[in-house]
Every structure is written in structure tokens, then in C-alpha cells.
Coordinates of C-alpha atoms in Angstrom, one line a residue:
M445 CA -3.4 63.7 -34.1
D446 CA -2.0 63.7 -37.4
A447 CA 1.5 65.2 -37.1
S448 CA 0.9 67.4 -40.0
V449 CA -1.6 69.6 -38.4
D450 CA 0.3 70.5 -35.6
P451 CA 4.3 70.1 -36.2
A452 CA 4.9 70.7 -32.7
A453 CA 3.1 67.5 -31.4
R454 CA 6.1 65.7 -32.5
H455 CA 8.4 66.8 -29.7
R456 CA 5.9 66.9 -27.1
G457 CA 4.1 63.7 -27.9
S458 CA 0.6 62.9 -29.9
K459 CA -2.6 61.8 -28.8
K460 CA -5.0 59.3 -30.3
K461 CA -8.5 59.5 -29.1
G462 CA -10.5 56.5 -28.8
A463 CA -9.6 52.9 -27.6
P464 CA -6.1 51.2 -28.8
P465 CA -7.0 47.9 -30.6
A466 CA -8.4 45.1 -28.7
P467 CA -5.2 42.7 -27.6
G468 CA -6.9 39.7 -30.0
G469 CA -8.3 40.2 -33.9
R470 CA -6.1 43.5 -33.8
E471 CA -5.7 45.6 -37.0
P472 CA -2.6 46.3 -38.4
L473 CA -1.3 49.7 -37.1
R474 CA 0.1 52.6 -39.7
I475 CA 3.8 52.7 -40.1
E476 CA 4.0 55.9 -38.5
D477 CA 2.1 54.5 -35.5
Y478 CA 5.6 53.2 -34.2
G479 CA 8.2 54.3 -32.5
L480 CA 11.9 53.0 -32.4
I481 CA 13.6 51.9 -29.3
G482 CA 17.5 50.5 -29.5
D483 CA 20.9 49.8 -27.8
C484 CA 23.1 50.3 -30.6
R485 CA 23.2 46.5 -31.2
S486 CA 19.4 45.9 -32.4
A487 CA 16.2 48.0 -32.2
A488 CA 12.5 47.2 -31.8
L489 CA 9.3 48.9 -33.0
V490 CA 6.7 49.8 -30.1
G491 CA 3.1 50.6 -31.6
I492 CA 1.1 53.3 -30.1
D493 CA -1.1 50.8 -28.5
G494 CA 1.8 49.3 -26.2
S495 CA 2.7 46.6 -28.4
I496 CA 6.3 45.6 -29.4
D497 CA 6.1 44.2 -32.8
W498 CA 9.3 43.8 -34.2
L499 CA 12.3 42.8 -32.5
C500 CA 15.6 40.9 -33.9
W501 CA 18.0 39.5 -31.4
P502 CA 21.2 39.8 -30.7
R503 CA 21.6 41.9 -33.9
F504 CA 19.8 44.0 -36.3
D505 CA 20.1 41.1 -38.9
S506 CA 19.4 38.3 -36.7
G507 CA 16.2 36.3 -37.0
A508 CA 13.1 38.2 -35.6
C509 CA 11.7 36.8 -32.0
F510 CA 8.6 39.7 -32.5
A511 CA 7.5 39.4 -36.0
A512 CA 3.9 40.8 -35.8
L513 CA 4.9 43.5 -37.8
L514 CA 4.9 41.5 -40.7
G515 CA 1.8 39.0 -39.8
D516 CA -0.1 39.0 -36.7
E517 CA 0.1 38.4 -33.0
T518 CA 0.7 34.9 -33.6
N519 CA 4.0 35.7 -35.1
G520 CA 5.5 37.4 -31.9
R521 CA 4.8 40.5 -30.1
W522 CA 4.7 42.0 -26.2
V523 CA 1.9 43.8 -25.4
I524 CA 1.1 46.2 -22.2
R525 CA -1.8 48.1 -22.3
P526 CA -5.1 48.6 -20.6
A527 CA -6.9 45.5 -19.8
Q528 CA -10.5 47.3 -21.0
D529 CA -11.2 49.6 -23.7
G530 CA -11.9 53.3 -23.7
F531 CA -8.5 54.7 -23.3
A532 CA -6.8 57.5 -25.2
T533 CA -3.0 57.4 -25.6
D534 CA -0.4 59.9 -26.2
R535 CA 3.2 59.5 -26.3
G536 CA 6.8 61.0 -26.8
Y537 CA 10.4 60.5 -26.3
R538 CA 12.1 61.7 -23.1
D539 CA 13.9 64.8 -24.3
G540 CA 17.0 64.0 -25.9
S541 CA 17.0 60.3 -25.6
M542 CA 15.5 57.0 -27.3
V543 CA 13.3 56.1 -23.9
L544 CA 10.0 56.4 -25.1
E545 CA 7.2 56.9 -22.9
T546 CA 3.6 55.8 -23.8
R547 CA 0.4 57.0 -21.7
F548 CA -2.9 55.8 -21.2
S549 CA -5.7 57.5 -19.6
G550 CA -9.4 56.6 -19.2
A551 CA -12.2 57.5 -16.9
G552 CA -10.7 55.3 -14.1
G553 CA -7.2 56.5 -14.1
S554 CA -4.3 56.5 -16.1
F555 CA -0.6 55.2 -16.6
A556 CA 2.4 55.1 -18.9
V557 CA 4.8 52.6 -20.1
I558 CA 8.3 53.6 -20.2
D559 CA 10.1 51.4 -23.0
F560 CA 13.8 51.2 -23.6
M561 CA 16.6 49.1 -24.5
A562 CA 19.3 48.8 -21.9
V563 CA 22.4 50.2 -22.8
N564 CA 24.3 48.9 -19.5
A565 CA 22.8 45.3 -19.4
P566 CA 24.6 42.3 -19.2
S567 CA 22.9 40.9 -22.1
P568 CA 20.4 42.7 -24.8
S569 CA 17.5 43.6 -22.8
V570 CA 14.2 45.3 -23.2
V571 CA 13.1 46.8 -20.3
R572 CA 9.2 48.1 -19.7
I573 CA 8.3 50.1 -16.6
V574 CA 4.8 50.6 -16.0
E575 CA 4.2 53.9 -14.1
G576 CA 1.0 54.7 -12.2
H577 CA -0.3 58.2 -12.8
G578 CA -3.7 58.7 -11.3
G579 CA -6.6 56.5 -9.9
K580 CA -6.3 52.6 -10.4
V581 CA -6.1 50.9 -13.7
R582 CA -6.3 47.3 -14.8
V583 CA -3.0 46.5 -16.9
R584 CA -2.8 43.6 -19.2
L585 CA 0.6 41.9 -20.0
D586 CA 0.4 39.5 -23.3
L587 CA 4.0 38.0 -24.5
T588 CA 4.0 36.0 -27.6
L589 CA 7.8 34.9 -28.3
R590 CA 8.2 33.3 -31.6
F591 CA 11.7 32.7 -32.7
D592 CA 12.9 32.4 -36.3
Y593 CA 10.7 35.3 -37.9
G594 CA 7.6 34.0 -36.1
S595 CA 8.0 30.1 -37.2
S596 CA 9.3 28.4 -33.9
V597 CA 7.1 28.6 -30.7
P598 CA 9.7 28.0 -27.7
W599 CA 9.5 25.7 -24.8
V600 CA 8.5 27.8 -21.8
E601 CA 9.5 27.1 -18.4
S602 CA 8.3 29.0 -14.9
L603 CA 11.0 30.2 -12.8
D604 CA 10.8 31.9 -9.6
G605 CA 9.9 35.8 -10.8
G606 CA 9.3 35.2 -14.8
I607 CA 9.8 32.3 -17.2
V608 CA 12.7 31.4 -19.6
A609 CA 11.9 30.3 -23.3
I610 CA 14.3 28.3 -25.7
A611 CA 14.0 27.1 -28.9
G612 CA 17.2 25.7 -30.7
P613 CA 20.2 28.3 -29.9
N614 CA 17.7 31.0 -28.9
L615 CA 16.8 31.8 -25.0
V616 CA 14.7 34.7 -23.9
M617 CA 14.1 35.4 -20.1
L618 CA 11.1 37.6 -18.8
R619 CA 11.7 39.0 -15.2
A620 CA 8.5 40.0 -13.9
P621 CA 7.4 40.9 -10.5
V622 CA 3.6 40.0 -11.1
P623 CA 2.0 36.1 -11.4
L624 CA 2.2 34.9 -15.0
H625 CA 0.4 32.2 -16.6
G626 CA -0.2 30.6 -20.1
E627 CA -3.0 30.9 -22.6
E628 CA -2.9 29.6 -25.8
L629 CA 1.0 29.5 -26.2
S630 CA 1.2 32.9 -24.9
T631 CA 2.5 34.1 -21.4
V632 CA 0.0 36.8 -20.1
A633 CA -0.5 38.7 -16.8
E634 CA -3.3 41.2 -15.6
F635 CA -2.3 43.3 -12.4
D636 CA -3.5 46.8 -11.1
I637 CA -1.4 49.8 -11.5
D638 CA -2.0 52.7 -8.6
E639 CA -0.9 56.0 -8.5
G640 CA 3.0 56.3 -8.0
R641 CA 3.5 52.8 -8.2
R642 CA 5.9 51.5 -10.8
I643 CA 6.5 47.9 -11.8
A644 CA 9.4 46.7 -14.1
F645 CA 9.5 44.0 -16.4
T646 CA 12.7 43.0 -18.2
L647 CA 12.9 40.6 -21.3
S648 CA 16.8 39.6 -21.9
Y649 CA 18.3 37.5 -24.6
G650 CA 20.9 34.9 -24.2
A651 CA 22.4 31.7 -25.9
S652 CA 20.2 28.6 -25.0
H653 CA 23.4 26.6 -24.2
L654 CA 24.3 29.2 -21.4
A655 CA 22.8 30.0 -18.2
P656 CA 20.0 32.5 -18.2
P657 CA 21.0 36.2 -18.4
A658 CA 22.0 37.9 -15.1
A659 CA 19.5 39.9 -13.5
F660 CA 19.8 43.5 -13.1
D661 CA 18.4 46.6 -11.7
A662 CA 15.6 48.0 -14.1
E663 CA 15.5 51.6 -12.4
D664 CA 19.1 52.0 -12.5
S665 CA 19.5 50.8 -16.3
L666 CA 16.8 53.5 -17.1
R667 CA 19.0 56.4 -15.5
T668 CA 21.8 54.9 -17.2
T669 CA 20.2 54.6 -20.5
E670 CA 18.6 57.8 -20.3
S671 CA 22.0 59.7 -19.7
F672 CA 23.6 57.8 -22.2
W673 CA 21.3 59.2 -24.7
T674 CA 20.7 62.6 -23.5
E675 CA 24.7 63.2 -23.0
W676 CA 25.3 62.1 -26.5
S677 CA 22.2 64.2 -27.7
N678 CA 23.7 67.3 -26.1
R679 CA 26.9 67.1 -28.2
C680 CA 25.3 68.2 -31.1
T681 CA 26.8 71.5 -32.0
Y682 CA 23.8 73.0 -34.1
R683 CA 21.9 75.3 -32.1
G684 CA 19.2 76.6 -34.8
A685 CA 15.3 76.7 -35.0
R686 CA 15.1 73.3 -36.3
R687 CA 17.4 71.7 -33.6
D688 CA 14.7 69.4 -32.5
A689 CA 14.4 67.8 -35.8
I690 CA 18.2 67.5 -36.3
V691 CA 18.6 65.8 -32.8
R692 CA 15.8 63.3 -33.2
S693 CA 17.5 62.5 -36.8
L694 CA 20.7 62.2 -35.3
L695 CA 19.5 60.3 -32.4
T696 CA 17.9 57.7 -34.8
L697 CA 20.9 57.3 -36.9
K698 CA 23.0 56.5 -33.7
A699 CA 20.3 54.0 -32.8
L700 CA 20.9 52.3 -36.1
T701 CA 24.5 51.9 -35.5
Y702 CA 26.1 48.8 -34.6
T703 CA 28.5 49.8 -32.1
E704 CA 30.8 47.0 -32.2
T705 CA 31.9 48.0 -35.9
G706 CA 30.4 51.2 -36.5
G707 CA 28.1 49.8 -39.4
I708 CA 24.9 51.9 -39.8
V709 CA 21.9 49.9 -41.2
A710 CA 19.8 51.5 -43.7
A711 CA 16.7 50.5 -41.7
P712 CA 15.8 47.9 -38.7
T713 CA 13.4 46.2 -40.7
T714 CA 12.6 44.2 -43.4
S715 CA 9.8 43.8 -46.2
L716 CA 7.7 46.9 -45.4
P717 CA 6.4 47.7 -48.8
E718 CA 7.1 50.4 -51.2
R719 CA 3.4 50.1 -52.0
L720 CA 0.6 49.2 -49.6
G721 CA -0.2 45.7 -50.8
G722 CA 2.8 45.7 -53.3
E723 CA 5.8 43.2 -54.1
R724 CA 8.2 45.9 -53.7
N725 CA 9.6 44.4 -50.3
W726 CA 13.2 44.6 -49.4
D727 CA 15.3 43.6 -46.4
Y728 CA 17.4 47.0 -45.3
R729 CA 19.2 45.6 -42.2
Y730 CA 22.4 46.1 -44.0
C731 CA 24.9 49.0 -44.7
W732 CA 24.7 50.6 -48.2
I733 CA 28.0 52.2 -49.5
R734 CA 25.7 54.8 -51.1
D735 CA 25.2 56.3 -48.0
A736 CA 28.9 57.0 -47.0
T737 CA 29.5 60.2 -47.8
L738 CA 26.1 61.7 -46.5
T739 CA 26.6 59.8 -43.2
L740 CA 30.0 61.2 -42.9
A741 CA 28.7 64.5 -43.5
S742 CA 25.6 64.8 -41.4
F743 CA 27.6 63.1 -38.3
M744 CA 30.5 65.5 -38.9
G745 CA 28.2 68.3 -39.5
G746 CA 26.1 67.8 -36.1
G747 CA 29.7 67.6 -34.4
Y748 CA 30.0 63.8 -34.2
F749 CA 33.4 63.2 -35.3
E750 CA 33.9 59.9 -33.5
E751 CA 31.2 58.2 -34.9
A752 CA 31.9 59.5 -38.6
E753 CA 35.3 57.8 -38.0
A754 CA 33.7 54.9 -36.9
W755 CA 31.6 54.7 -40.1
R756 CA 34.9 55.6 -42.0
D757 CA 36.8 52.6 -40.3
W758 CA 33.8 50.3 -41.1
L759 CA 33.6 51.4 -44.6
H760 CA 37.7 51.0 -45.0
R761 CA 37.5 47.2 -43.6
S762 CA 34.4 46.5 -45.6
L763 CA 35.9 47.6 -49.1
A764 CA 39.2 45.6 -48.2
G765 CA 40.2 42.9 -51.2
T766 CA 40.3 43.1 -54.7
P767 CA 38.6 46.1 -56.6
D768 CA 36.5 43.7 -58.6
D769 CA 34.9 42.3 -55.2
L770 CA 33.4 45.7 -54.2
Q771 CA 29.9 45.3 -53.4
I772 CA 27.3 47.8 -53.1
M773 CA 26.2 46.7 -49.3
Y774 CA 27.6 44.6 -46.6
G775 CA 26.6 43.1 -43.5
I776 CA 27.2 45.1 -40.3
A777 CA 30.3 43.6 -39.6
G778 CA 31.3 43.8 -43.5
E779 CA 29.9 40.2 -44.3
R780 CA 29.5 40.0 -48.1
W781 CA 27.0 36.8 -48.4
L782 CA 23.9 38.4 -48.2
A783 CA 21.6 35.8 -49.8
E784 CA 17.9 36.5 -50.3
R785 CA 15.2 34.3 -49.4
D786 CA 11.4 34.3 -48.8
V787 CA 9.8 34.1 -45.4
R788 CA 6.8 32.1 -46.8
W789 CA 4.7 31.7 -43.6
L790 CA 4.7 35.3 -42.8
P791 CA 1.6 37.3 -44.8
G792 CA 3.4 40.6 -44.9
Y793 CA 2.6 43.9 -43.6
R794 CA -1.0 44.2 -44.7
G795 CA -0.9 41.4 -47.0
A796 CA 2.5 42.7 -48.9
K797 CA 4.1 39.6 -50.0
P798 CA 6.8 38.3 -50.3
V799 CA 8.4 38.7 -47.2
R800 CA 12.5 38.6 -47.7
V801 CA 15.5 38.2 -45.6
G802 CA 18.6 38.8 -47.4
N803 CA 18.9 41.1 -50.2
A804 CA 20.0 39.8 -53.7
A805 CA 21.0 43.3 -54.6
Y806 CA 24.2 42.8 -52.8
K807 CA 25.3 41.0 -56.2
Q808 CA 24.5 43.9 -58.5
L809 CA 27.1 46.1 -60.5
Q810 CA 26.6 49.7 -59.4
L811 CA 29.0 52.3 -60.8
D812 CA 28.1 54.8 -58.7
V813 CA 29.4 53.0 -55.4
W814 CA 32.9 53.9 -56.5
G815 CA 32.1 57.6 -56.3
E816 CA 30.6 57.2 -53.1
M817 CA 33.7 55.3 -52.0
M818 CA 36.1 58.0 -53.4
D819 CA 33.9 61.0 -52.3
A820 CA 33.7 59.5 -48.5
L821 CA 37.3 59.0 -48.1
H822 CA 37.6 62.5 -49.6
L823 CA 35.2 64.1 -47.4
A824 CA 36.9 62.5 -44.5
R825 CA 40.0 64.1 -45.6
E826 CA 38.7 67.6 -45.9
G827 CA 36.7 67.2 -42.7
G828 CA 40.0 66.3 -40.8
L829 CA 39.6 62.9 -39.8
V830 CA 42.7 60.8 -38.8
H831 CA 44.0 59.4 -42.0
L832 CA 44.5 55.7 -42.6
A833 CA 47.5 55.1 -44.1
S834 CA 46.2 52.0 -46.7
S835 CA 43.4 54.2 -47.9
W836 CA 45.0 55.7 -50.9
A837 CA 46.5 52.4 -51.9
L838 CA 43.0 51.1 -51.8
Q839 CA 41.8 54.0 -53.8
I840 CA 44.3 53.4 -56.7
E841 CA 43.6 49.9 -56.9
A842 CA 39.7 50.8 -57.3
L843 CA 40.5 53.4 -59.6
R844 CA 42.4 50.9 -62.0
H845 CA 39.7 48.7 -62.0
L846 CA 36.7 51.2 -62.6
E847 CA 38.8 52.4 -65.4
E848 CA 38.3 49.3 -67.0
I849 CA 34.6 49.1 -66.4
W850 CA 33.0 52.4 -66.4
R851 CA 31.7 52.1 -69.9
E852 CA 29.7 49.0 -68.8
P853 CA 25.8 49.1 -68.2
D854 CA 25.1 48.6 -64.5
D855 CA 22.1 48.3 -62.6
G856 CA 21.9 51.8 -61.2
I857 CA 21.3 53.7 -58.1
W858 CA 17.8 52.2 -57.7
E859 CA 18.7 48.6 -57.5
V860 CA 16.3 47.7 -60.6
R861 CA 16.0 44.2 -61.5
G862 CA 14.8 44.6 -65.1
G863 CA 18.5 44.4 -66.6
R864 CA 21.6 46.8 -66.8
Q865 CA 21.4 49.9 -68.8
H866 CA 23.8 53.0 -69.2
F867 CA 22.3 55.0 -66.1
T868 CA 23.2 58.7 -66.2
H869 CA 23.9 59.0 -62.3
S870 CA 26.0 56.1 -62.2
K871 CA 28.3 57.5 -64.8
V872 CA 28.3 61.1 -63.1
M873 CA 29.4 58.9 -59.9
A874 CA 32.4 57.2 -61.9
W875 CA 33.4 60.8 -62.8
V876 CA 33.2 61.7 -59.1
A877 CA 35.6 58.8 -58.2
F878 CA 38.2 60.1 -60.5
D879 CA 37.6 63.9 -59.7
R880 CA 38.0 63.4 -56.0
C881 CA 41.2 61.3 -56.3
V882 CA 42.8 64.2 -58.5
R883 CA 41.8 66.4 -56.2
D884 CA 43.4 64.7 -53.3
A885 CA 46.4 63.9 -55.1
E886 CA 47.0 67.4 -55.8
K887 CA 46.0 69.0 -52.3
Y888 CA 47.8 66.5 -50.2
G889 CA 50.7 65.5 -52.4
L890 CA 49.6 61.9 -52.8
E891 CA 51.1 59.8 -55.6
G892 CA 49.6 58.3 -58.5
P893 CA 48.9 58.3 -62.1
V894 CA 46.9 61.6 -61.9
E895 CA 47.3 62.6 -65.3
R896 CA 45.7 59.4 -66.6
W897 CA 43.0 59.9 -64.1
R898 CA 42.6 63.7 -65.3
H899 CA 42.1 62.3 -68.8
V900 CA 39.5 59.4 -67.7
R901 CA 37.7 62.3 -65.4
D902 CA 37.4 64.2 -68.9
E903 CA 36.3 61.6 -71.2
I904 CA 33.5 60.3 -68.7
H905 CA 32.3 64.0 -68.4
R906 CA 32.1 64.6 -72.2
T907 CA 30.4 61.1 -72.9
V908 CA 27.5 62.1 -70.0
C909 CA 27.1 65.5 -71.7
E910 CA 26.6 64.1 -74.9
R911 CA 24.6 60.8 -74.5
G912 CA 23.0 62.0 -71.0
F913 CA 21.4 65.2 -72.1
N914 CA 18.5 65.4 -74.1
T915 CA 18.1 68.6 -76.2
R916 CA 14.5 68.2 -77.2
L917 CA 13.6 67.9 -73.3
N918 CA 16.4 70.2 -72.3
S919 CA 17.1 67.8 -69.6
F920 CA 19.6 65.3 -68.6
T921 CA 17.8 61.8 -68.6
Q922 CA 17.9 58.5 -66.5
T923 CA 20.0 56.7 -69.2
F924 CA 21.8 57.5 -72.1
D925 CA 20.2 58.3 -75.3
G926 CA 16.7 58.0 -73.3
D927 CA 13.9 60.5 -72.9
E928 CA 12.9 59.3 -69.2
L929 CA 13.8 61.4 -65.9
D930 CA 15.1 60.1 -62.8
A931 CA 15.3 62.1 -59.4
S932 CA 18.9 61.2 -58.7
L933 CA 19.9 63.9 -61.6
L934 CA 19.2 66.5 -58.8
L935 CA 22.6 65.2 -57.6
I936 CA 24.7 66.5 -60.4
P937 CA 25.0 70.1 -58.8
H938 CA 25.6 68.6 -55.4
V939 CA 28.6 66.3 -56.6
E940 CA 30.0 69.4 -58.6
F941 CA 29.7 67.7 -61.7
L942 CA 28.1 70.7 -63.4
P943 CA 27.5 74.2 -61.3
V944 CA 23.8 74.8 -60.4
D945 CA 23.7 77.9 -62.8
D946 CA 24.7 75.9 -65.9
P947 CA 21.8 76.1 -68.1
R948 CA 21.5 72.2 -68.6
V949 CA 21.2 71.7 -64.8
A950 CA 18.5 74.5 -65.0
G951 CA 16.6 72.6 -67.3
T952 CA 17.0 69.5 -65.7
V953 CA 15.4 70.8 -62.2
A954 CA 12.7 72.3 -64.2
A955 CA 12.0 69.0 -65.9
I956 CA 11.9 67.5 -62.8
E957 CA 9.4 70.3 -61.2
R958 CA 7.3 69.5 -64.2
D959 CA 7.2 65.5 -64.4
L960 CA 8.4 63.9 -60.9
L961 CA 6.6 66.3 -58.5
I962 CA 3.7 64.6 -56.9
D963 CA 1.9 66.9 -54.8
G964 CA 5.0 69.2 -54.4
F965 CA 7.3 65.8 -53.3
V966 CA 9.7 64.0 -55.6
A967 CA 9.1 60.6 -57.1
R968 CA 12.2 58.7 -57.9
Y969 CA 11.4 58.1 -61.5
R970 CA 8.0 57.3 -63.7
T971 CA 7.6 54.2 -65.5
E972 CA 3.9 53.1 -65.9
T973 CA 1.7 55.6 -64.2
G974 CA -1.6 54.4 -62.1
T975 CA -4.7 56.4 -61.6
D976 CA -3.5 57.9 -58.6
G977 CA -0.1 59.7 -60.5
L978 CA 2.3 57.7 -58.7
P979 CA 5.1 56.0 -60.4
A980 CA 4.1 52.3 -60.7
G981 CA 3.9 50.6 -57.2
E982 CA 5.6 53.6 -55.0
G983 CA 5.1 56.4 -52.7
V984 CA 7.5 59.7 -53.3
F985 CA 10.9 59.3 -52.1
L986 CA 11.5 61.2 -49.2
A987 CA 15.5 61.8 -49.9
C988 CA 14.7 62.9 -53.3
S989 CA 12.5 65.4 -52.0
F990 CA 15.6 66.6 -49.4
W991 CA 17.9 66.8 -52.8
L992 CA 15.4 69.2 -54.2
V993 CA 15.6 71.5 -51.2
D994 CA 19.5 71.2 -51.6
V995 CA 19.0 72.5 -55.3
Y996 CA 16.8 75.1 -54.4
H997 CA 19.1 76.4 -51.7
R998 CA 22.2 76.5 -54.3
Q999 CA 20.0 78.2 -57.1
G1000 CA 19.1 80.8 -54.4
R1001 CA 15.5 79.9 -54.2
V1002 CA 15.8 80.2 -50.2
D1003 CA 12.0 80.4 -49.5
D1004 CA 11.3 77.5 -51.7
A1005 CA 13.8 75.4 -50.0
N1006 CA 12.8 76.4 -46.7
A1007 CA 8.8 75.9 -47.7
L1008 CA 9.7 72.4 -48.9
V1009 CA 11.5 71.4 -45.7
E1010 CA 8.5 72.5 -43.7
R1011 CA 6.4 70.2 -45.6
L1012 CA 8.9 67.3 -45.3
L1013 CA 8.9 67.9 -41.7
A1014 CA 5.6 67.7 -41.2
L1015 CA 5.5 64.0 -43.0
R1016 CA 7.3 62.8 -39.7
N1017 CA 5.3 60.8 -37.3
D1018 CA 4.4 62.4 -33.9
L1019 CA 8.0 61.2 -32.4
G1020 CA 9.9 62.7 -35.4
L1021 CA 10.6 59.5 -37.6
L1022 CA 10.7 58.8 -41.3
S1023 CA 10.4 56.0 -43.5
E1024 CA 11.6 55.5 -47.0
E1025 CA 8.5 57.0 -48.9
Y1026 CA 5.3 58.6 -48.5
D1027 CA 2.0 57.6 -50.2
T1028 CA 0.2 60.9 -51.0
N1029 CA -2.6 58.6 -51.9
A1030 CA -3.1 57.2 -48.9
N1031 CA -1.8 59.8 -46.7
C1032 CA 0.9 57.4 -45.0
Q1033 CA 4.4 56.5 -44.6
V1034 CA 5.5 53.2 -46.6
G1035 CA 8.8 51.4 -46.9
N1036 CA 11.2 50.2 -44.1
F1037 CA 10.8 52.4 -41.1
P1038 CA 12.6 54.5 -39.8
Q1039 CA 14.9 54.9 -42.7
A1040 CA 18.8 56.3 -42.5
F1041 CA 18.8 57.6 -45.9
S1042 CA 15.6 59.8 -45.2
H1043 CA 17.1 61.1 -41.8
L1044 CA 20.5 62.0 -43.1
S1045 CA 19.3 63.7 -46.0
L1046 CA 17.0 65.8 -43.6
V1047 CA 20.0 66.3 -41.5
Q1048 CA 22.1 67.7 -44.4
S1049 CA 19.4 70.1 -45.8
I1050 CA 18.8 71.6 -42.7
L1051 CA 22.6 72.2 -41.8
S1052 CA 22.9 73.6 -45.2
L1053 CA 20.1 76.2 -44.9
H1054 CA 21.0 77.1 -41.5
E1055 CA 24.8 78.3 -42.7
D1056 CA 23.1 79.3 -46.2
V1057 CA 26.2 77.1 -47.5
P1058 CA 25.8 73.6 -48.8
L1059 CA 27.4 71.1 -45.9
R1060 CA 30.0 69.9 -48.0
D1061 CA 31.6 73.2 -48.6
Q1062 CA 30.9 74.0 -44.4
L1063 CA 33.2 70.7 -43.8
R1064 CA 35.8 71.6 -46.4
S1065 CA 36.2 74.9 -45.2
S1066 CA 36.6 74.6 -41.7
P1067 CA 37.3 71.3 -40.2
Q1068 CA 36.2 71.1 -36.8
N1069 CA 37.5 67.6 -35.5
P1070 CA 39.0 68.4 -32.3
T1071 CA 41.2 65.5 -32.1
G1072 CA 41.9 64.3 -35.8
Q1073 CA 44.9 65.5 -37.6
R1074 CA 45.2 66.5 -41.4
P1075 CA 46.6 63.7 -43.7

């Protein structure tokens, strides 16, 4: 059932009529047909057909050992499903957790596959428990391990109760209480599942030069893992009507967190295309500075100050160094070298090539990241997070460098690879950088060249208003002295560059409504326009549509804001997950999945609407951190 037909289905599970695709010659699933499981170190995508098609071990950014998502079954996957066709499926997360249950039902009986990544295992592990619900069903297991993004076929040895697969430094061990055998470089099994019977399979990762990972009790791990997630989700302080959506989004964000460092990946995938069959396929398994403020606000707004503080600390460590070395993104431990290369042996999701590993945009100049950095540290102070003594010195040095470069063209928020321009949003965020430091110096008695910062701040403001506003269009424009619109301009009132009732803001919002709305959702910008009315090569950008929700709310158009929120919630899949974009022509999600930016924006919009006050203002007026101290 399509989630847009019955929004309630997202939380109770969604039914798919008919047979799942056959194990061989399988058609690619839609992006929204996947669910996410994770252990705050890595994550896996589980298809509605019972196939795990994406898994990178031991970290989010490690090489994939299951890469069928970007190719086919020969590139690695692990499927557990009925041995025969004719079964319907439905699925859902166990309440408040990241434990996924997929149920298969047919004329002969029914069973469920309970999938999770163990949070207490001695090594990174995926656990799959097959549980009989009725009758007797023949079940097929098919495990195809391919390390290095589907390119390395491992050497497989049979052991008592399982197998060990080794290729180079990587080792994976499958423990299975059923007979296994090899077929065409895969490990397979068939077995019967009866009502009330449970059979547990564990797949664990280790280093090939060490002993195989130690065994552990799968049922005990299920209880521990489920308790971990439910206890975490129960801490959410939001109690409004859209609690299910908020909790699922926050759980998704927590699952995208690398617990050892506090870094949060933008998505657990690479190269899921912004347009089906297109070339805009990027690796999002890294941490973007641009997400910093929104991440802090969303976690603190939901009552998760420890996660917010861990993210702030990751941000602070990653930014350490000379200001001219500031990058737009870093690795999950703060790595700076994210060299991009093509994975030529993978055909790409539904043929969308190239498949990329690494992201060359890390070398781009994007002036807005200075604003995001200062805004995040400002919000951390306002929200009551424990002060880091070295933050202010870092900020002073960063502003010194920004004062020298803010007049330069840059690559912009959308990381275009067509040459640098004077992007209006970039200059607005440069203004934010100086504005927030002026505010913090004045409010908290922090020392610095505040008068000079005020002068630069005012100069940037005048320049943006003079060159970024087109009087003929009655709107701010994507670039200085330009005539194209950009959805990032919706952030002008959000970052308080101008009040929402300023006529220039009202004109900009009206222009975006007129020119960038596609079926009621917001596109990032228009370049060439195809026959479907979409910007060249992509769907509507979901975070931008949530920005419009926030503008409607600030304008007092609360009914419009709530109506758009409900339409956006209906785009989630049956598990409540969102990708980066939505193709309104093909009616499907596109882009990397699930996307942190989309879920962060969802949380902000709903929390703001619930209190009828923008989330940023809530955090400023009432710091809630129970353990932190004001600086």
C-alpha cells in the first residue's frame, strides 16, 4: 500500500500484495522499499522482499560487503524469504526502536524476519531471527558476500555451525543453526519454519588477521538492542499529535550517529541518484558543517542534550586548525581527505552512473559554512550546553579569515561544479557569522574586536540588499545582480537577516511560490527545464519544502504550514523514512536514503508548529539542559 494513501500505515506497517521478487533475476526495489537498521557505527538497508542490499563494515564509510543496492545480487546481499512465490508482505519497526520486522504470509502459512544490528555484540553484527507465525513455510536463505563494493569474492570455509568468509583484511562469519551449502559463489540454505519456532542467524565482522568474532546469544541481544532503542526514544520530550513522526525521525538521526565521535552522516548510502538514470550521484557518508545548527536545534528541541553536546564536540574537534583550512564536510572522525573516485564495476542504482566513493566537494569554498559554524556555537551557548573554553578563540580566528574572503565568489550551498559565483545565500550566512559573534560577545561578556565585526556585518548586509535583491522581480535572487531564484532564500527570515514581514522577504516568498513550486513542493532552483517541469535532473528537495513550512508559520499562515507538513509526511515510506528528494513525475523518493537533512528539517518544522514559536526562539528563551551550565 502506498504510504500516501493511508498515513497511519507508516507506524503499524505497510502491506504489499503479491509475490516478492524472485531470488534470481530480481527487479530493483524502489528506494522507499528499503528500511534502515543500525548500531550507531554502521547501518544496513533491508528491502521489503527480505534482502539486505547495502551494508558497509565496520563503519558507515567503509567498503560495502553488500552492494546489490547499486548493482545486482552478484554484488553482494543477504536474503531470507519464502522459497516459493505467492506471499504477501508487510513490515514495521517495533515501537520506538530500530528493530525491523518483515512478515510474509501465504496460503501455506506465515512467518516473520526480525532484523537488527546488535548494540551489545562483541563485534559489529547483523542478527536475523526467523519466527514462525502459522502453518509451515519453506524458507530460503541466500548469502552473497562481496567485499570492496561488490568487487572481491571472499574465500569461504565451512565451520561447525556456520562459515567464515575472508578477503584481504576483511572477515565475516555467519552462524546458522541450519545446514548450509555453496551455490554459484553464494551460501544458501532451505529450511522449514513452523508456528512458534524461532531460528536465529548472526553475521559478524572482524579483522582477518584475528580470531573470528566471538559467539553471542541472539535472543539476549534482541532484548538488549530493543531496550536500548526504546529507552532512548522514550526520552523524547515532545508529546504532540505528531509524536510518531518526530520519534521516528530522531531515531533515524541517532542511527546515523557514529557513537565513538558524535559525528552524524548525511546518509548511510552513496550514489543513489537525484534523478533516476542520472549522473548526480554523490557519496553522503560524511558529516556536513551545514547540518550543524539544525542538528543541535533538533536534538535539543527533542530533549536530547547529550547527543547535541557530542555533535558540538565533534564539530569543535573537526574545525580545529587554521581558519583557511575550514572544509564544508569531514569524515565521521573528523578526517579531512575525502578523495573522490568512481567505482566502475558497479552499474549504479537502476543504471545511474557513475557510482562514487568519496566526495570531491570537500575541497570547495562555501562561505555559508562559516555562518553555520558560528550559528551552531551560538545556539549551543543559548541552549545551555557546557561551554568549551577554546571555542571563542577558534571563532575569533575564523572571523579574521572570513573578513578577508567574504567578498570572493564561492561554490554555494548546493555544491555546484560549474564555477564559483557570488551566491546570495552564501553572503547572508557570512553576515550570520559576524552577527552571532557580536551577539555572543555582548551577551556573555566575551572579548573580541566587536566594533570591527559590527562594521563588517553592516557592510555585508548593505551589499546583499543592494546586489542580491532584484527590484524587477521584487525578490532576492540566487546570485548577485542575477534574475534566477533559489530555495535557499527562504532561510533569510529564519537566520534573522531580515524579519519575515519585510516587503522584500514577502516578495521573495511569493516569487518562490510562483516559480519553484512543483506540485506544491519546493525545487532548489531552475536551470534548464524538462518536459516534466522539474529542474534539470532532479526531484523536489524535501528540506526546502520544510523551509517553506517554517516561513508560512512565521508569516502567520498556520493552516498553510500544517497542510504542507501533512503532504510532506505523506511522502515518507511505510516506515516513516525520507530520502533527499522526491520525484513528483515518477512518484518515488530519489537521492541518498534515509537523508539526515530531510529528517532534521521535519523535526524543526513540527516542533515549531507545536509550540507556535520557531524552534530557535524556544531554545533561546528556555534552556532545558538538565546538566549543562551557561557560559
